[in-house]
XYZ file of C-alpha atoms in Angstrom:
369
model
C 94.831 -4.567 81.376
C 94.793 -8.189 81.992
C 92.648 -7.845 85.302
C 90.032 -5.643 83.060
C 90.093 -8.295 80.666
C 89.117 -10.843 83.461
C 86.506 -8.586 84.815
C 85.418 -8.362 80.983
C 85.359 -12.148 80.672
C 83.140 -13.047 83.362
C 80.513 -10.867 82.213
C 77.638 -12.378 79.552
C 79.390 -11.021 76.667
C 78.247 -12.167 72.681
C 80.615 -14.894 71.955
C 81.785 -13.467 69.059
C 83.578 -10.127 71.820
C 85.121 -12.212 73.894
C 88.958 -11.730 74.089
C 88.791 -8.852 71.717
C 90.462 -4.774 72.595
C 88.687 -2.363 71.682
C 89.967 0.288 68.945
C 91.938 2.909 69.461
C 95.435 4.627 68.779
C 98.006 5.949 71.553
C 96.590 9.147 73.024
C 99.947 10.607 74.174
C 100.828 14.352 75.052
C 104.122 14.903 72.602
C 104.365 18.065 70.417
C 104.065 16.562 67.053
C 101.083 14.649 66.619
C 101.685 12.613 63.586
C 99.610 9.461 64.070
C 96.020 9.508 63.462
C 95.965 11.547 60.080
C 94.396 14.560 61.193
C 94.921 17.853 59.681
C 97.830 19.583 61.818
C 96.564 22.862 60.569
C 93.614 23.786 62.599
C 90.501 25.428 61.704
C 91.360 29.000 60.305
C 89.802 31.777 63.119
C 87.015 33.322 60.436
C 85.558 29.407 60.297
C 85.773 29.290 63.837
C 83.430 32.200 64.479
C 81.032 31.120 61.881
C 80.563 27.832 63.661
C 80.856 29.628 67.132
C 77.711 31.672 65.913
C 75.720 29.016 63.998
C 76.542 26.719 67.463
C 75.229 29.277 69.350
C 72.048 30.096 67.418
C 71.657 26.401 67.474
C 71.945 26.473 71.318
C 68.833 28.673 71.585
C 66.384 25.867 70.273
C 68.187 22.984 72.385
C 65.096 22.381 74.188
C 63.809 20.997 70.827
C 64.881 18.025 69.208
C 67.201 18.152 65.737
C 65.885 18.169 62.435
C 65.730 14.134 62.420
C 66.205 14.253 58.658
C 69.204 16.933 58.590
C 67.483 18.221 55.725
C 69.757 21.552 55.289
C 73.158 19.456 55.490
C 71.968 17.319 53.195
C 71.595 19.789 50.742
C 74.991 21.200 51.336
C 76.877 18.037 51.176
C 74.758 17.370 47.815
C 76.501 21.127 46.286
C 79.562 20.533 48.185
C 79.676 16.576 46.299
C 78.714 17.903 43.263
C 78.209 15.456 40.460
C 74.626 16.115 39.988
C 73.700 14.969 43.458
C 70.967 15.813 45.526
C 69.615 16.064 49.322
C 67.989 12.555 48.697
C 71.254 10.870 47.621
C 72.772 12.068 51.097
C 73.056 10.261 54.633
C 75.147 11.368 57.560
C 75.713 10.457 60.785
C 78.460 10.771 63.732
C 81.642 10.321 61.797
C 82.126 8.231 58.809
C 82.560 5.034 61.356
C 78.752 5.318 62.442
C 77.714 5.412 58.642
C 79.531 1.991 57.843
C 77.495 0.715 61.130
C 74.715 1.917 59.650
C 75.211 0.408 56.745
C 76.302 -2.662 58.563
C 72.754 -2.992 60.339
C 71.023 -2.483 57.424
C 72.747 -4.613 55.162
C 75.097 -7.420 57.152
C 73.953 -8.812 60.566
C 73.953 -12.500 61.555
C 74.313 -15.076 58.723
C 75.532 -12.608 56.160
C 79.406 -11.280 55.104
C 81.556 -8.472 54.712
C 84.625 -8.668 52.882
C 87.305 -6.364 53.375
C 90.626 -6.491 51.784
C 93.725 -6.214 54.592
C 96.065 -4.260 54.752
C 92.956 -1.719 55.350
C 90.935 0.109 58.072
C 91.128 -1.707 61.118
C 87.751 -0.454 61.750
C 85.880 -2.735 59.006
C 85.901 -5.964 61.198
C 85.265 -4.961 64.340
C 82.288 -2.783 62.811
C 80.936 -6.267 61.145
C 81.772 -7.951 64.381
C 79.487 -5.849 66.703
C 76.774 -5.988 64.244
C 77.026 -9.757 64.294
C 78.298 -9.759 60.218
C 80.850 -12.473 59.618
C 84.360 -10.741 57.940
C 86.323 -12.276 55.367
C 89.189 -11.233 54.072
C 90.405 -11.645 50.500
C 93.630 -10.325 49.105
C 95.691 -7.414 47.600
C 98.995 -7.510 45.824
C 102.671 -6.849 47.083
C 102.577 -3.476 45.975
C 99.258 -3.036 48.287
C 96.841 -2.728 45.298
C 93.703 -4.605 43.858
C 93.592 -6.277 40.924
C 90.296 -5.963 39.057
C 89.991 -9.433 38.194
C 91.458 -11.554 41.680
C 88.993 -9.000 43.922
C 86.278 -9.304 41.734
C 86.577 -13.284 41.474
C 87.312 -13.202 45.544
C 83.676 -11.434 45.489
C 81.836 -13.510 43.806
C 83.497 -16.604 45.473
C 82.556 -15.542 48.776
C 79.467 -14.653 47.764
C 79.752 -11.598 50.277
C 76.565 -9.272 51.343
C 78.669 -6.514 51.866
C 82.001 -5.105 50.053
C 84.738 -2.385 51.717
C 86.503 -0.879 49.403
C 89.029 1.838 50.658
C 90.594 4.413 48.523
C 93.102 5.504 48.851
C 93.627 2.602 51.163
C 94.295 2.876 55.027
C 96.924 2.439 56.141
C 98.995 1.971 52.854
C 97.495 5.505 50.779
C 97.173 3.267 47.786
C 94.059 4.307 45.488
C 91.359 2.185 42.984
C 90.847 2.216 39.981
C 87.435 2.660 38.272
C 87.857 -0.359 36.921
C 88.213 -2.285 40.369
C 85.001 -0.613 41.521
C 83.123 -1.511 38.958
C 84.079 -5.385 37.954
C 83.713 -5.465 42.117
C 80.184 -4.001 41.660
C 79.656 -6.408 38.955
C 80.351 -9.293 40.723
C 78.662 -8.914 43.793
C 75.411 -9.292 41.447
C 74.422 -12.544 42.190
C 74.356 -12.068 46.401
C 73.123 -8.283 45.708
C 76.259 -7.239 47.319
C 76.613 -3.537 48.971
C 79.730 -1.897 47.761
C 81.117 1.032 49.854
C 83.717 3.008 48.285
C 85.223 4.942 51.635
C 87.066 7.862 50.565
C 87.611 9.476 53.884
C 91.058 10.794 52.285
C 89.656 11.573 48.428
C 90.284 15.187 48.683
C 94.238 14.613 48.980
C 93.915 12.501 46.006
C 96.594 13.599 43.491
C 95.125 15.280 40.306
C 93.147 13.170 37.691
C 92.923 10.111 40.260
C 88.844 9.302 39.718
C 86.286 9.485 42.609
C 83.977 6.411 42.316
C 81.127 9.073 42.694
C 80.966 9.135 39.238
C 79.923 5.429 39.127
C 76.918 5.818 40.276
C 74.664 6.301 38.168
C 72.952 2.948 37.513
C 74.383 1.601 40.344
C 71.947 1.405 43.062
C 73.827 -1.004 45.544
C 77.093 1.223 45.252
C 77.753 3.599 48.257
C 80.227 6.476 48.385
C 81.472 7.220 51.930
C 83.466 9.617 52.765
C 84.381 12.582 56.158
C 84.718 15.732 57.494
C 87.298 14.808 59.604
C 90.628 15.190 57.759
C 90.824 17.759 54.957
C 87.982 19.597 56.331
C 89.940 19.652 60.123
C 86.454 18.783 61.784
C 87.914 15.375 63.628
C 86.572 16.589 66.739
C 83.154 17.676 65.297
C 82.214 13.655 64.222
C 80.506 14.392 60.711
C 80.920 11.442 58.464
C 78.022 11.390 55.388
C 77.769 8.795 52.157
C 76.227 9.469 48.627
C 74.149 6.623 47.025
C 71.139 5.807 45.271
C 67.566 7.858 47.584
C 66.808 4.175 48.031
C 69.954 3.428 50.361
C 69.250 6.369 52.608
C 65.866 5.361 53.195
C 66.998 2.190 54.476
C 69.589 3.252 57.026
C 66.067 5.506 58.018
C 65.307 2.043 59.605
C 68.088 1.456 61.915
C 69.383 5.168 62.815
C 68.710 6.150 66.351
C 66.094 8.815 66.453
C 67.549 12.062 65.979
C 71.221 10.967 65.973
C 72.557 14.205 64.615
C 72.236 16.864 67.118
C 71.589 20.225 66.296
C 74.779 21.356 67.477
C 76.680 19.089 64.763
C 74.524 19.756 61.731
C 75.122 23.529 62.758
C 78.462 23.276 63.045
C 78.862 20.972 59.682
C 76.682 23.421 57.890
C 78.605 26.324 59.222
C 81.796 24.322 57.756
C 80.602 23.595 54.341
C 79.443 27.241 53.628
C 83.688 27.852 54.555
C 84.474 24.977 52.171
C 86.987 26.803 50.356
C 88.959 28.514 53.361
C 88.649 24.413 55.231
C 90.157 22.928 52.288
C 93.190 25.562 51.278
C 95.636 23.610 53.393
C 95.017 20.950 51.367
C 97.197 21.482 48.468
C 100.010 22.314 51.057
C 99.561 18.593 52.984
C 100.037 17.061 49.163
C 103.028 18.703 49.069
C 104.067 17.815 52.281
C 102.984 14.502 51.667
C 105.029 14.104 48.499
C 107.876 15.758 50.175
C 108.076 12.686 52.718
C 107.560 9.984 50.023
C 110.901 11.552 47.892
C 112.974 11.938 51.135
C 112.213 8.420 52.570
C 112.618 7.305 49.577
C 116.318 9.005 49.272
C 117.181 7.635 52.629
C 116.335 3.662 50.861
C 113.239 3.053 52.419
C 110.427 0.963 50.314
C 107.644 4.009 49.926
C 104.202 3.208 48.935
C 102.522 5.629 46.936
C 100.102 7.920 48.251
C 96.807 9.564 47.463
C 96.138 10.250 50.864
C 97.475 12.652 53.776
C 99.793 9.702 55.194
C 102.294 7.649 54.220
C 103.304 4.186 54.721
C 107.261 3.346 54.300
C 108.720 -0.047 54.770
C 112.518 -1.483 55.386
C 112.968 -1.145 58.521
C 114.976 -3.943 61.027
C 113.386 -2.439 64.185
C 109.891 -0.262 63.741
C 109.089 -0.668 67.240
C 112.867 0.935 67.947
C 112.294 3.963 65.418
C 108.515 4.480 66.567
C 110.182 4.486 70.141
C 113.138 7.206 69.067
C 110.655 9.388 66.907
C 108.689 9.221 70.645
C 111.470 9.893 72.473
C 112.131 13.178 70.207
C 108.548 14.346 70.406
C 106.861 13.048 67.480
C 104.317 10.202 67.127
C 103.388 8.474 64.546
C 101.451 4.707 63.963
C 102.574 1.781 64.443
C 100.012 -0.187 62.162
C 101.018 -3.933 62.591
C 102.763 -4.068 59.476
C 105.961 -5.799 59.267
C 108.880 -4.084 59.216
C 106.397 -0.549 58.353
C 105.205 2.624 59.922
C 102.534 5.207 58.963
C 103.198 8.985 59.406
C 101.016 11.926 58.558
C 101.643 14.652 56.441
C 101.607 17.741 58.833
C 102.688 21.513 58.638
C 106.332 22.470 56.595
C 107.874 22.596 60.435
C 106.071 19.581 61.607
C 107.282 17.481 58.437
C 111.160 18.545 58.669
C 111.153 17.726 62.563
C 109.755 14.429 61.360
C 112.348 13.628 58.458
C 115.654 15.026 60.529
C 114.703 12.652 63.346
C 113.811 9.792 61.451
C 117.400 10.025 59.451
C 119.307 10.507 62.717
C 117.545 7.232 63.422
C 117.372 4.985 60.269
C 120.685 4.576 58.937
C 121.237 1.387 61.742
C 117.214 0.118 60.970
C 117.297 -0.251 56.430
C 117.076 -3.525 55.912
């Protein structure tokens, strides 16, 4: 790695690259994959022959370019969102990353801000870094949520362009308030600040915790983002999408690559969200998998933070690099997410869960601080 890194170096890179790795989790070949929060259950086989045939009727017209607006997944992902949206409040593009970019180019770029709030996706500042957007960070509270006052004063101090908001949070599963969203919308007034809500995990959510999609009406610098990629199992299919004012999508229309959805993936996330219900009936299963994890850590006195999503994050621990090294060793992996003294696991199958919890108490009992 260092010898690639001194290749790297003497190349004309933008100052603002240099010395930086690029993103990316261990890609190891263990039995339990517990790491990146995907959905351990699979697509069921009657979802994957209705994409296998919309894919293939899609492969008969790949002489042609794509639909460049994606007009017929739009309108699904407008019924599938619900809350009286439609085809024009809808973008997608290759996984929910490319959308931030998107709205990155559109919105950041040199001499303007993002503000993110750390602990959270690792993604947010190298995405504002290769769009040349400054990042700043302002801050959450020991128990890994925002206050609705502090972040919205922290906005309106930094006078950011754009605003990540994550809920529930990665890496910590923490989610927002209404309240947060909205004095955070508030304040970004003055600089005409974007606000992304990114609830890539919203569908885990724990009943009666609110979806900022119904803030936005009125709202026309507030953006919903959210992915296929973990309740509906489609990591490998790259569908990521956003709800937001018409006026939002037709400015990402400027910096989109032409055609950037290929036919194959609007087929197969059509094919998906016409399946919606048999995608998402693991989901109430993960919860409880999920919840299962957060009661038995917490019985084995490890600090637990609470979770709307499909992971959790557990503190107390001497040595994390030592149990993320013995859960290896056993066949399970799980993230290591810079932390102190934390890990992140996700919530997978019944069997995949119990493998995880009896090797992580053979392990702990030495590693509770």
């Amino acid at each position: 790695m260092t010898d690639q890194l001194e290749r790297l170096g003497r190349l004309p890179l933008r100052e603002n690259l240099r010395g930086l790795r690029p993103y990316g989790a261990p890609q190891l070949d263990v039995p339990i994959l517990l790491n990146v929060n995907e959905n351990t259950y699979g697509v069921p086989e009657d979802v994957r022959s209705a994409i296998v045939e919309a894919v293939q009727e899609a492969v008969s017209g790949l002489n042609r370019y794509p639909d460049r607006e994606f007009t017929v997944l739009r309108e699904h992902l407008a019924h599938y969102l619900g809350h009286g949206l439609t085809a024009d409040n809808i973008w997608a593009a290759n996984g929910s990353n490319e959308v931030l970019q998107h709205i990155l180019l559109a919105f950041g770029g040199p001499g303007r801000s993002a503000l993110g709030f750390p602990p959270t996706y690792s993604m947010y500042p190298l995405l504002a870094g290769s769009t040349g957007t400054a990042y700043v960070t302002g801050s959450r509270q020991e128990n890994f949520n925002l206050d609705a006052r502090s972040a919205a004063e922290e906005v309106a101090a930094t006078g950011a362009n754009v605003v990540f908001l994550c809920s529930p949070n990665n890496p910590t599963g923490t989610a927002l308030t209404q309240e947060v969203v909205a004095e955070v919308y508030d304040a970004g007034e003055a600089a005409q600040a974007i606000i992304i809500v990114d609830e890539a995990y919203a569908e885990f959510s724990h009943e009666g915790t609110p979806s900022a999609l119904e803030l936005l009406p009125g709202r026309e610098r507030l953006i919903v983002s959210r992915t296929m990629s973990k309740a509906f199992a489609l990591a490998g299919a790259r569908l990521g999408y956003l709800a937001a004012a018409p006026e939002i999508a037709d400015a990402l229309r400027l910096v989109r690559l032409p055609y950037h959805l290929s036919a194959v993936t609007q087929a197969t996330a059509v094919a998906a969200l016409t399946h919606s219900h048999r995608l998402l009936a693991n989901v109430n299963e993960i919860k409880r998998q999920r919840d299962r994890i957060v009661t038995e850590l917490t019985g084995m006195g490890l600090t637990v933070a609470p979770s709307d999503a499909n992971f959790v994050l557990f503190g107390g621990l001497e040595d994390p690099r030592a149990v993320w090294q013995g859960l290896l060793d056993a066949g399970v992996l799980i993230r290591d997410v810079g932390i102190p003294n934390h890990l992140r696991v996700t919530a997978g199958t019944e069997k995949e869960t119990s493998i995880f919890l009896e090797t992580l108490e053979s392990l702990i009992r030495p590693s509770v601080s």
